[in-house]
């Protein structure tokens, strides 16, 4: 339980236990959620990137987020302005990503927030929200009488 397996298609993650994604903060795509479905997810300005960020401070091919058996890692792939995790420049090394880490690129104002949730936690969270909504509807219904 809790491990990701390679799917039949090379380079694609098959996941029944994890739900990993990036949320874009800032720019014209603010709030967009990008699900991580590949072993290597590319980030950059180029239209062939998996996560396209249209910002002049971001290189065409800026960074990669890679999954290994030890977790998710981000690495700068030769950008001009650098890649930062929680405001620390990662330089030429890889940085392991933790839940809630903020990835930024050079002086730009766009950030990616990394989330790696166990699917069971997501389902429990959804159930709590659904239950809360059900109770709020009952309260509103009773107030209307």
Short mmCIF file of C-alpha atoms in Angstrom, two decimals:
data_model
loop_
_atom_site.label_atom_id
_atom_site.label_comp_id
_atom_site.label_asym_id
_atom_site.label_seq_id
_atom_site.Cartn_x
_atom_site.Cartn_y
_atom_site.Cartn_z
CA UNK A 1 0.00 0.00 0.00
CA UNK A 2 1.18 3.51 -0.73
CA UNK A 3 3.59 2.77 -3.57
CA UNK A 4 3.39 3.85 -7.17
CA UNK A 5 3.92 1.33 -9.95
CA UNK A 6 5.00 1.79 -13.54
CA UNK A 7 2.11 1.41 -15.92
CA UNK A 8 2.31 -0.62 -19.11
CA UNK A 9 3.06 2.59 -20.99
CA UNK A 10 6.66 3.62 -20.31
CA UNK A 11 7.08 6.89 -18.44
CA UNK A 12 3.55 7.01 -17.02
CA UNK A 13 2.70 6.51 -13.35
CA UNK A 14 -0.08 4.11 -12.39
CA UNK A 15 -1.38 5.16 -9.02
CA UNK A 16 -4.17 3.83 -6.93
CA UNK A 17 -2.76 5.02 -3.63
CA UNK A 18 -1.36 8.53 -4.30
CA UNK A 19 -2.72 11.70 -5.78
CA UNK A 20 0.08 14.16 -6.58
CA UNK A 21 -0.44 17.55 -8.14
CA UNK A 22 0.82 21.09 -8.53
CA UNK A 23 -1.31 24.19 -7.96
CA UNK A 24 -0.28 27.29 -9.90
CA UNK A 25 -0.16 30.51 -7.85
CA UNK A 26 0.07 33.81 -9.71
CA UNK A 27 -0.15 34.75 -13.35
CA UNK A 28 -3.00 34.14 -15.77
CA UNK A 29 -3.30 30.46 -14.73
CA UNK A 30 -3.63 31.18 -10.98
CA UNK A 31 -5.49 28.37 -9.24
CA UNK A 32 -5.05 25.82 -12.03
CA UNK A 33 -4.32 22.33 -10.71
CA UNK A 34 -1.97 20.10 -12.71
CA UNK A 35 -2.04 16.38 -11.84
CA UNK A 36 1.33 14.62 -11.95
CA UNK A 37 0.85 11.51 -14.06
CA UNK A 38 4.31 10.96 -15.52
CA UNK A 39 7.62 9.80 -14.06
CA UNK A 40 9.18 13.04 -15.34
CA UNK A 41 7.08 16.21 -15.55
CA UNK A 42 8.67 19.16 -17.35
CA UNK A 43 8.10 22.81 -16.44
CA UNK A 44 8.88 25.71 -18.75
CA UNK A 45 7.73 28.35 -21.18
CA UNK A 46 7.86 26.03 -24.22
CA UNK A 47 4.50 24.71 -25.45
CA UNK A 48 5.80 21.11 -25.26
CA UNK A 49 6.34 21.35 -21.49
CA UNK A 50 3.95 19.38 -19.28
CA UNK A 51 3.41 22.52 -17.16
CA UNK A 52 3.55 25.59 -19.41
CA UNK A 53 4.17 28.90 -17.64
CA UNK A 54 4.08 31.95 -19.89
CA UNK A 55 6.46 34.24 -18.04
CA UNK A 56 9.60 35.82 -19.54
CA UNK A 57 11.66 35.00 -16.42
CA UNK A 58 11.06 31.27 -16.96
CA UNK A 59 13.25 29.40 -19.44
CA UNK A 60 11.70 27.40 -22.26
CA UNK A 61 12.85 24.24 -20.51
CA UNK A 62 13.29 25.30 -16.92
CA UNK A 63 12.84 22.39 -14.48
CA UNK A 64 11.79 18.77 -14.11
CA UNK A 65 9.82 17.03 -11.39
CA UNK A 66 10.76 13.36 -11.27
CA UNK A 67 9.35 10.43 -9.32
CA UNK A 68 11.61 7.68 -7.98
CA UNK A 69 10.92 5.03 -5.37
CA UNK A 70 12.07 7.55 -2.74
CA UNK A 71 9.55 10.25 -3.67
CA UNK A 72 9.33 13.31 -5.91
CA UNK A 73 12.33 15.47 -6.75
CA UNK A 74 12.71 18.78 -8.58
CA UNK A 75 15.80 19.72 -10.56
CA UNK A 76 16.79 22.76 -12.58
CA UNK A 77 17.61 21.77 -16.16
CA UNK A 78 19.90 24.63 -17.14
CA UNK A 79 17.62 27.63 -16.66
CA UNK A 80 18.97 31.18 -16.71
CA UNK A 81 17.25 32.36 -13.52
CA UNK A 82 17.33 29.32 -11.24
CA UNK A 83 14.79 27.13 -9.49
CA UNK A 84 13.88 27.63 -5.83
CA UNK A 85 12.12 25.45 -3.27
CA UNK A 86 10.74 27.42 -0.33
CA UNK A 87 12.98 30.35 -1.40
CA UNK A 88 16.19 28.23 -1.39
CA UNK A 89 18.04 28.08 -4.72
CA UNK A 90 18.51 24.39 -5.56
CA UNK A 91 21.38 25.11 -7.98
CA UNK A 92 22.38 22.09 -10.04
CA UNK A 93 21.26 19.56 -7.43
CA UNK A 94 17.96 17.74 -7.02
CA UNK A 95 15.69 18.66 -4.14
CA UNK A 96 13.22 16.22 -2.65
CA UNK A 97 9.72 17.67 -2.55
CA UNK A 98 7.59 17.55 0.56
CA UNK A 99 3.87 18.15 0.82
CA UNK A 100 3.17 21.90 0.57
CA UNK A 101 6.58 22.91 -0.86
CA UNK A 102 6.58 26.09 -2.96
CA UNK A 103 8.56 25.91 -6.21
CA UNK A 104 9.48 29.25 -7.82
CA UNK A 105 11.49 30.20 -10.87
CA UNK A 106 13.88 33.15 -10.90
CA UNK A 107 12.46 36.59 -10.13
CA UNK A 108 9.00 35.74 -11.50
CA UNK A 109 5.87 35.91 -9.38
CA UNK A 110 4.55 32.47 -10.32
CA UNK A 111 4.83 29.56 -7.91
CA UNK A 112 3.87 25.90 -8.02
CA UNK A 113 2.65 24.34 -4.78
CA UNK A 114 3.41 20.61 -4.60
CA UNK A 115 0.83 18.32 -2.99
CA UNK A 116 1.24 14.58 -2.49
CA UNK A 117 -1.82 13.11 -0.79
CA UNK A 118 -2.70 9.56 0.05
CA UNK A 119 -5.92 8.81 -1.83
CA UNK A 120 -7.54 7.50 1.35
CA UNK A 121 -6.91 10.89 2.99
CA UNK A 122 -8.48 12.67 0.00
CA UNK A 123 -11.57 10.43 0.19
CA UNK A 124 -11.87 11.04 3.96
CA UNK A 125 -11.52 14.80 3.40
CA UNK A 126 -14.24 14.73 0.71
CA UNK A 127 -16.52 12.77 3.06
CA UNK A 128 -16.03 15.38 5.81
CA UNK A 129 -16.85 18.22 3.41
CA UNK A 130 -19.93 16.38 2.13
CA UNK A 131 -21.11 15.74 5.70
CA UNK A 132 -20.54 19.40 6.64
CA UNK A 133 -22.53 20.54 3.61
CA UNK A 134 -25.34 18.15 4.46
CA UNK A 135 -25.56 19.56 8.01
CA UNK A 136 -25.40 23.16 6.79
CA UNK A 137 -28.30 22.46 4.41
CA UNK A 138 -30.30 20.98 7.28
CA UNK A 139 -29.64 24.04 9.40
CA UNK A 140 -30.59 26.38 6.55
CA UNK A 141 -33.71 24.31 5.88
CA UNK A 142 -34.73 24.48 9.52
CA UNK A 143 -34.14 28.22 9.65
CA UNK A 144 -36.44 28.67 6.66
CA UNK A 145 -39.42 27.16 8.55
#
